[in-house]
Amino acid sequence: MSTVDKQLETVRETIDEVVPREITISDVTYEGPELVIYTRDPKQFARNGDLVRRLASELRKRISVRPDPDVLTPPSRAEEAIRKAVPDEAEISELDFHADTGEVLIKATKPGVVIGQSGETLRKITQRVGWTPEVVRTPPIESATVQNVRNLLQQERDERRDVLERVGRQIHREPMSDDEYVRITMLGGCREVGRNAFILSTPESRVLIDCGDVPGSSQQPYLEIPEAFGAGANGIDAVVLTHAHLDHSGLVPLLFEYGYDGPIYCTEPTRDLLGLLTLDALDATTGEGHAPPYDSERVRDAIKHTITLEYGDVTDIAPDIKLTLHDAGHALGSAVTHFHIGDGLYNVAFSGDIHYDDTRLFEGATNEFPRVETLVLESTYGGRNDYQTDREDAERKLLELVRETHDRDGTVVVPSPAVGRSQELMLVLEAAMRAGDIPEMPIYLDGMIWEATAVHTTYPEFLREDLRDRIFDEADNPFLADAFEPVDGDADRAALADGEPGIVLAPDGMVTGGPVHSWLEHLAGDADSTLAMLGYQASGTLGRRIRNGWDDLPIGDGGETVSLDMRVESVDGFSGHADRQGLENFVRTMNPSPEKVLCVHGDESATQDLSSALYHDHNLRTFSPKNLETFRFV
Amino acid sequence: MSTVDKQLETVRETIDEVVPREITISDVTYEGPELVIYTRDPKQFARNGDLVRRLASELRKRISVRPDPDVLTPPSRAEEAIRKAVPDEAEISELDFHADTGEVLIKATKPGVVIGQSGETLRKITQRVGWTPEVVRTPPIESATVQNVRNLLQQERDERRDVLERVGRQIHREPMSDDEYVRITMLGGCREVGRNAFILSTPESRVLIDCGDVPGSSQQPYLEIPEAFGAGANGIDAVVLTHAHLDHSGLVPLLFEYGYDGPIYCTEPTRDLLGLLTLDALDATTGEGHAPPYDSERVRDAIKHTITLEYGDVTDIAPDIKLTLHDAGHALGSAVTHFHIGDGLYNVAFSGDIHYDDTRLFEGATNEFPRVETLVLESTYGGRNDYQTDREDAERKLLELVRETHDRDGTVVVPSPAVGRSQELMLVLEAAMRAGDIPEMPIYLDGMIWEATAVHTTYPEFLREDLRDRIFDEADNPFLADAFEPVDGDADRAALADGEPGIVLAPDGMVTGGPVHSWLEHLAGDADSTLAMLGYQASGTLGRRIRNGWDDLPIGDGGETVSLDMRVESVDGFSGHADRQGLENFVRTMNPSPEKVLCVHGDESATQDLSSALYHDHNLRTFSPKNLETFRFV
Ligand SMILES: [Zn+2]
Ligand SMILES: [Zn+2]
Ligand SMILES: [Zn+2]
Ligand SMILES: [Zn+2]
Ligand SMILES: [Zn+2]
């Protein structure tokens, strides 16, 4: 008998002691980080209000109770009962019964109403029909991405259950070593922006945090070294993603090409955006005639292996590591990932990308933790002069540019990443137009922007509270404003460029390619139009060169150029990244203060400037690591 | 066809161009770092004086020419011819013919005479009999260790040839990566004295430098982490040993238990002492009822995989790494190991243990190198107060102790490591006795000291020049002085302790156990006798405690003690290690000066003190690494 089976036997004994004799337990297994209890008496179980809470505190585990499939009310009768139990104002749009897990997916416009006071309605449903309800919101804008991900997970339910059971047994295995250490190995993302990847290792476990690519390059993190996948793809216990931007997650599917078969922990929106962004990158790479490092099957693998967590959930991901995600304020579902190692031994937080102040989309990044000894901190704007314009001044400047350009009958082109900054700009422009601060005109949303917006509206609980409320009110949903027009392909762009003045939001943000490049080709010669460049431009990108004054725009692959006659303006202050002040504020007000800070995710000078400033001004032990180095903490 | 085979074909073509047509080449293979050319015409080959040199410079490889076994003169006739070719004064003691390699081993009292002017006699021998002569010295004191090692290598000649051929193909494989980096991973020996082990890695190759244990403990270096053997025992290309002390080589045989099957590079005396010291440690561990981590078969494995180098030889040990050993002045055959990586990319030197000044046994450590960017430096005496007494003062003090104790009819007991310090003390005491500075009395050599001395006399070319000359002159050989008496077991000790006054040299140096402990048990109550403690005492050892004033001597395992009434004196200045001044001098006069220094092999405070002194006083980038950390240089 394996140690996990022995452990499950002990767990089973405890359950038998706590649960009243009239409730039959048919099975107890681990599924991912959860302990799942199958019962033949789900109704009585649900009636015993705090039984689950008592079990969880007794067993010190996350517990999920499911009905034994034999005891479920047949779907047709169950549907009738559910619709009767839930008030009409919830507006149920769909019911989906999964016999293998005993779950019924309830899609409704108002999930809160389905759930009821403290989950009262859900408990009533289980009591009446046996099925465990899971509630999702009917999104105000339908997202194909979200739909595809959910369909995939439903189709592959069997394989997924195998994955979860295997992962569960892995997590709950008996610790083997009596040695103690905590290390971080830098596989990428040091003294550079891109290919973020870090290994957190203990004598017991190894976790990969992020696995990104380099925008516009085929460079990868050092995945092949022994500390990473050199000892076999499954020497890694878990992959944890801070967020879905490709510099953090673009090579996650590649891990499955290498044979990885373990879990990926992230938020639900990060999982869906991972699908959206990697499939889009795949299309782009293939379109340029390059061989992509993986195919779409690997994206599906990645999604099948995802275990989603909510902010604040403390989750066992290895025998000696607990993970908690905290809001990073940078992009939809972005997280500061916090690792508690051993029983009070050590704590490490990886900031991922953060925004310190509130934005129109998100609350600022969380920097309160139970304990953190070492912080791995992004440094995009860590340089000594990387103080950005105030958000209000930035908005004023952008709106001024829009007004001036409109007066000249020109078009404003804003290169913008599809996920995050585009939605932020949509909110700024919609508010200004509604208030009459800029004239009414079309706002063209190119590339993936519209789809990315749909994903945002699917997860309003990840947005700022006031925005969340407006999204639920269809009349007031800013993303549904009339001015927004999705753009469909280059013919569309040519026609629109020659027409009325307007505003264009188009990926990508660094002008390395993508729709924004087509817009520039159409408008390059138009001195009445404006190119408004926002935020960080990585070195080597066309965006950086234009910002530095180049006025030749390359066309096609043949080395041809056209003269860029448009007005080119930089507008700082819209970045999704904390600026130098924000980074310092994040660390200064962090509670508790960390002992050590590793500055990563920035150019060499930015990481060194930030490291030396945090050392001198805030008296912390700081480092600017290099890729391929390993730091030891305990 | 493998890339190595293709490469050998090209090599073969070059050989065919350079070698005259009348000389037939029957085979060309790699054996270890050498390219071996087999010829059916060894006589003509030998006659073409600089053919080998021309080939070596054309091919840029170390070349060895061997006769095809078919063309060798039968041994009996060959022996006659060899004895005729070599002058009688060479005093040949033995001839040994190896048909498989075409080598004949010539043991002689004066190898130089066998070799002749610029190897003239050797060439003559090959011309006449076809066999390739290899000359070894008939040692003035017969060493069982050396004899056993040589017998083993002879018995296992076939397996050894397989090993060499496999290693040769490994070394000369085609480089795979176009990435560039140089890293050092600390597996042990950081902020501690013991379990030295470091991994030097590039995208192409990985080398383990040293693999030691901790004196008196079962602690091992972190061999199981992915960077070491986690990716398989043969993820390591080569093991390189600085010297045979167990804190550097005690766990080398364990590597073969783990399945390692590659080469071990070191000097010839290090190989033999490795055999002597590990087998002795094995006996001691077994004697104490502990399970040793490997058995004697693994020691034989280690010796079979050894490739010995001379100081100054530049040797390819991996596609992108060249190794050179330099005299470290610390122990017989001890080496500073210098690694040249890539084609001028980077240079790293590991000091191993060093002694900066000349001693009676050795010249001081070499610190001239073609290039060195990073130095990994021992710090045993790196602490701010670790300045040791002058060698001359130390000798005066020791001799004074000997005289005083002799006057009281007592015995002086000197705990002393068998290899190195004991021979140094023998030279001091022999010289003093010969000069009449101390009275004539027996000098007892306990444990392995006599055998270790025999190994020293086998390799006089590794000793100081004046000592070398005296060893060859039997009448003047200091190690053959009448006063020296090997001790045989505890009955012998009891009798000797009760008898005449004398001097005892007994392992081990830190009084953790071994013969010295028996002597103390016999003499503990004798207030007329003296315990003279020399040099470094590691923390946690009995030696450290006695030095700190403890006067209870533990007896047996039961927790019993006897009172230590002997006079206890410390005599600094006899260490085989450079003191703080020596370490600073080594770095200060190093040519060229290194850019970075990693201070290892010392207590935490010693490594930190030395690191900070070298930074402040010599303006170097310095570090005091921790075990399990990885540094990147390029
Ligand atoms: Zn990001
Ligand atoms: Zn799988
Ligand atoms: Zn990023
Ligand atoms: Zn040593
Ligand atoms: Zn040592």
Tab-separated table of C-alpha atoms in Angstrom, chain B residues 355 381 387-405 412-417 421 424-425 428-429 503-505 509 530-537 543 546-548 567-577 579:
chain	number	residue	atom	x	y	z
B	355	HIS	CA	50.332	26.723	0.757
B	381	TYR	CA	42.753	30.618	7.564
B	387	TYR	CA	47.819	35.003	10.947
B	388	GLN	CA	50.030	32.057	11.813
B	389	THR	CA	53.436	31.934	13.456
B	390	ASP	CA	56.459	32.025	11.130
B	391	ARG	CA	57.615	28.589	10.117
B	392	GLU	CA	60.992	29.156	11.782
B	393	ASP	CA	59.443	30.261	15.076
B	394	ALA	CA	57.081	27.312	14.907
B	395	GLU	CA	59.983	24.922	14.467
B	396	ARG	CA	61.862	26.543	17.368
B	397	LYS	CA	58.814	26.196	19.596
B	398	LEU	CA	58.246	22.555	18.682
B	399	LEU	CA	61.896	21.646	19.249
B	400	GLU	CA	61.820	23.471	22.612
B	401	LEU	CA	58.760	21.385	23.616
B	402	VAL	CA	60.569	18.229	22.562
B	403	ARG	CA	63.672	19.120	24.613
B	404	GLU	CA	61.686	20.089	27.722
B	405	THR	CA	59.519	16.993	27.593
B	412	VAL	CA	55.576	14.328	22.966
B	413	VAL	CA	52.419	13.301	21.106
B	414	VAL	CA	51.719	15.183	17.897
B	415	PRO	CA	48.325	14.571	16.270
B	416	SER	CA	49.110	14.770	12.599
B	417	PRO	CA	47.418	13.915	9.328
B	421	ARG	CA	52.149	17.320	7.676
B	424	GLU	CA	57.034	17.782	7.021
B	425	LEU	CA	57.483	17.094	10.750
B	428	VAL	CA	62.048	19.005	10.856
B	429	LEU	CA	62.794	16.429	13.540
B	503	ILE	CA	58.131	11.572	19.940
B	504	VAL	CA	54.871	10.252	18.493
B	505	LEU	CA	53.402	11.313	15.198
B	509	GLY	CA	45.140	15.600	12.966
B	530	THR	CA	53.090	16.768	26.131
B	531	LEU	CA	50.293	16.955	23.610
B	532	ALA	CA	51.419	19.306	20.860
B	533	MET	CA	48.492	20.441	18.720
B	534	LEU	CA	49.357	21.837	15.335
B	535	GLY	CA	47.242	23.719	12.908
B	536	TYR	CA	43.561	23.971	12.119
B	537	GLN	CA	41.031	22.147	14.316
B	543	GLY	CA	40.924	18.606	18.815
B	546	ILE	CA	40.932	20.253	23.782
B	547	ARG	CA	42.399	23.394	22.283
B	548	ASN	CA	39.535	25.347	23.865
B	567	ARG	CA	50.691	19.384	29.156
B	568	VAL	CA	48.703	20.678	26.165
B	569	GLU	CA	50.443	23.114	23.852
B	570	SER	CA	49.421	24.645	20.548
B	571	VAL	CA	52.070	25.172	17.940
B	572	ASP	CA	50.843	27.211	14.994
B	573	GLY	CA	52.723	27.548	11.765
B	574	PHE	CA	52.949	23.943	10.567
B	575	SER	CA	49.756	23.971	8.611
B	576	GLY	CA	49.682	22.750	5.045
B	577	HIS	CA	47.358	25.693	4.432
B	579	ASP	CA	47.501	31.494	6.563
